[in-house]
Coordinates of C-alpha atoms in Angstrom, one line a residue:
M4 CA -42.3 77.5 56.9
T5 CA -44.8 80.3 56.7
I6 CA -47.2 80.4 53.8
V7 CA -49.8 83.0 52.8
I8 CA -52.9 81.9 50.9
T9 CA -54.7 84.4 48.7
M10 CA -58.3 85.4 49.2
P11 CA -60.6 83.4 46.9
T12 CA -61.6 86.4 44.8
F13 CA -59.3 89.0 43.1
F14 CA -59.0 92.5 44.4
C15 CA -57.3 95.7 43.2
G16 CA -53.6 95.8 44.2
E17 CA -53.5 92.1 45.0
A18 CA -50.3 91.4 43.0
E19 CA -48.5 94.3 44.9
Q20 CA -49.7 92.9 48.2
I21 CA -48.3 89.4 47.3
V22 CA -45.0 91.0 46.4
R23 CA -44.9 92.8 49.7
H24 CA -45.6 89.6 51.6
L25 CA -42.8 87.8 49.7
H26 CA -40.4 90.7 50.4
S27 CA -41.4 91.0 54.1
G28 CA -38.9 88.3 55.2
R29 CA -41.5 86.4 57.1
V30 CA -43.4 84.6 54.3
D31 CA -41.7 81.7 52.4
L32 CA -44.4 81.0 49.8
V33 CA -47.8 82.4 48.6
H34 CA -50.5 80.0 47.5
I35 CA -52.8 81.3 44.8
R36 CA -56.2 79.9 45.6
K37 CA -58.9 81.2 43.4
P38 CA -61.5 78.4 43.1
G39 CA -63.8 80.3 40.7
A40 CA -61.1 81.8 38.5
T41 CA -60.4 81.0 34.9
S42 CA -57.0 80.0 33.7
E43 CA -56.7 83.4 32.0
E44 CA -57.5 85.3 35.2
T45 CA -55.0 83.3 37.2
E46 CA -52.4 83.8 34.5
Q47 CA -53.0 87.6 34.6
L48 CA -52.3 87.6 38.3
I49 CA -49.1 85.5 37.9
R50 CA -47.8 87.8 35.1
Q51 CA -48.2 90.8 37.5
I52 CA -45.7 89.2 39.9
P53 CA -42.0 89.7 39.0
A54 CA -40.4 86.6 37.4
S55 CA -37.8 86.5 40.2
L56 CA -40.6 85.8 42.8
R57 CA -42.7 83.3 40.8
P58 CA -40.6 80.3 42.1
R59 CA -42.2 81.1 45.5
L60 CA -45.8 80.7 44.2
V61 CA -48.0 77.6 44.5
L62 CA -51.3 77.0 42.5
H63 CA -54.5 75.4 43.8
D64 CA -56.0 75.4 40.3
H65 CA -54.8 75.5 36.6
F66 CA -51.7 73.5 37.3
L67 CA -50.4 73.8 33.8
L68 CA -49.6 77.4 34.6
A69 CA -47.2 76.2 37.3
Q70 CA -45.2 74.4 34.6
Q71 CA -45.4 77.3 32.2
Y72 CA -44.2 79.9 34.6
G73 CA -41.8 77.8 36.7
L74 CA -43.8 78.1 39.9
H75 CA -42.8 76.3 43.1
G76 CA -45.6 73.9 43.3
V77 CA -49.2 72.7 43.1
H78 CA -51.6 72.2 45.9
L79 CA -53.9 69.2 45.7
N80 CA -57.5 69.5 46.8
S81 CA -61.0 68.1 46.0
R82 CA -61.1 70.1 42.7
N83 CA -57.6 68.9 41.6
P84 CA -56.7 65.7 43.4
Q85 CA -53.6 64.8 41.2
P86 CA -50.6 66.8 40.0
P87 CA -50.2 67.2 36.3
E88 CA -48.5 64.5 34.3
G89 CA -44.7 64.8 34.5
W90 CA -44.8 67.4 37.3
T91 CA -41.5 67.5 39.2
G92 CA -42.0 70.5 41.5
S93 CA -43.4 70.6 45.0
V94 CA -46.7 68.9 45.8
S95 CA -48.8 69.9 48.8
R96 CA -52.3 69.0 49.9
S97 CA -55.1 70.1 52.2
C98 CA -56.1 67.7 55.0
H99 CA -58.9 67.9 57.5
S100 CA -58.3 64.8 59.6
M101 CA -55.4 62.8 61.2
E102 CA -56.3 59.9 58.9
E103 CA -56.0 62.1 55.8
L104 CA -52.6 63.3 57.0
S105 CA -51.4 59.8 57.5
C106 CA -52.6 58.8 54.1
W107 CA -51.0 61.6 52.1
K108 CA -47.8 62.4 54.1
D109 CA -45.5 60.2 52.1
R110 CA -46.9 61.5 48.8
C111 CA -46.5 65.2 49.4
H112 CA -43.7 67.6 50.3
Y113 CA -45.9 69.3 52.9
L114 CA -49.6 69.2 54.0
S115 CA -52.0 71.6 55.8
L116 CA -54.2 70.5 58.6
S117 CA -57.3 72.6 59.4
P118 CA -59.0 74.1 61.1
I119 CA -56.6 74.4 64.1
F120 CA -58.2 77.6 65.5
D121 CA -61.6 79.3 64.7
S122 CA -61.3 80.7 61.2
I123 CA -60.9 84.4 60.6
S124 CA -62.0 84.4 57.0
K125 CA -64.8 81.7 57.1
L126 CA -67.6 82.5 59.5
G127 CA -68.7 79.5 61.6
Y128 CA -65.6 77.4 60.6
L129 CA -64.5 76.4 64.1
A130 CA -61.4 74.6 65.4
A131 CA -61.8 70.9 64.8
F132 CA -59.0 69.6 67.1
S133 CA -58.3 69.8 70.8
Y134 CA -54.9 70.5 72.1
D135 CA -54.9 66.9 73.3
D136 CA -55.7 65.6 69.8
I137 CA -52.8 67.7 68.4
A138 CA -50.4 66.6 71.2
Q139 CA -51.3 62.9 70.6
A140 CA -50.9 63.2 66.9
H141 CA -47.5 64.9 67.4
S142 CA -46.3 62.2 69.8
L143 CA -47.3 59.5 67.2
G144 CA -45.4 61.4 64.4
I145 CA -48.5 62.3 62.5
I146 CA -48.0 66.0 63.0
D147 CA -44.4 66.9 62.3
H148 CA -42.2 69.3 60.2
K149 CA -44.2 68.4 57.0
V150 CA -47.6 69.5 58.5
L151 CA -48.6 73.2 58.6
A152 CA -51.3 74.6 60.8
L153 CA -54.2 76.3 58.9
G154 CA -57.4 77.9 60.1
G155 CA -57.5 80.9 62.4
V156 CA -53.7 81.1 62.3
T157 CA -52.3 84.6 62.6
F158 CA -48.7 85.9 62.3
D159 CA -48.6 86.2 66.1
K160 CA -49.5 82.5 66.5
I161 CA -46.7 81.1 64.4
N162 CA -44.5 80.3 67.4
A163 CA -47.5 78.7 69.2
V164 CA -48.2 76.3 66.4
R165 CA -44.5 75.4 66.1
S166 CA -44.5 74.6 69.8
M167 CA -47.4 72.3 69.2
G168 CA -45.3 70.3 66.7
F169 CA -46.3 71.8 63.4
G170 CA -43.6 72.6 60.8
G171 CA -45.1 76.1 60.3
A172 CA -48.3 77.9 59.4
M173 CA -50.6 78.8 56.5
I174 CA -52.2 82.1 56.9
L175 CA -55.2 83.5 55.0
G176 CA -57.4 86.0 56.8
D177 CA -54.7 87.7 58.9
A178 CA -52.5 88.2 55.8
W179 CA -55.0 90.3 54.0
R180 CA -56.2 92.5 56.9
E181 CA -52.7 93.5 57.9
K182 CA -50.9 96.3 56.2
L183 CA -47.2 95.4 55.6

């Protein structure tokens, strides 16, 4: 699975870029991550995306919009640690340690582990795991098809992270500097 995460702030032409990613054939889902946005601003972005593509969107905030617009899922984080009452769609979560992965794996459809490589979009956010750490976690079944690599992952590193045992990748910085 390959997921693109939006930049934290809105920009002109963002909805069109999201649509291009979803039509590219190499992106399965887009996570809308706008930590400072209001519900109204987030809804405005969702409404700019064709209804046929909305089932491929996941929200990091304002989870009630996921129900209202029939989105794919919600992504748990420190701001929003639980899905909304009655939610039946996909639930994913950000993790930053092997212990966190082990704790949440049975409660989520998929998880991200970060940072795997030095971040492109967050200066000074360096890789937190050695290749040996990752190999050991994979051999123990902690890293598997449900865990996606995040942090410094580019489109050209997708095969590399899969060979490390990850189920795919979440891409932020590389997705927004590249022209599709």
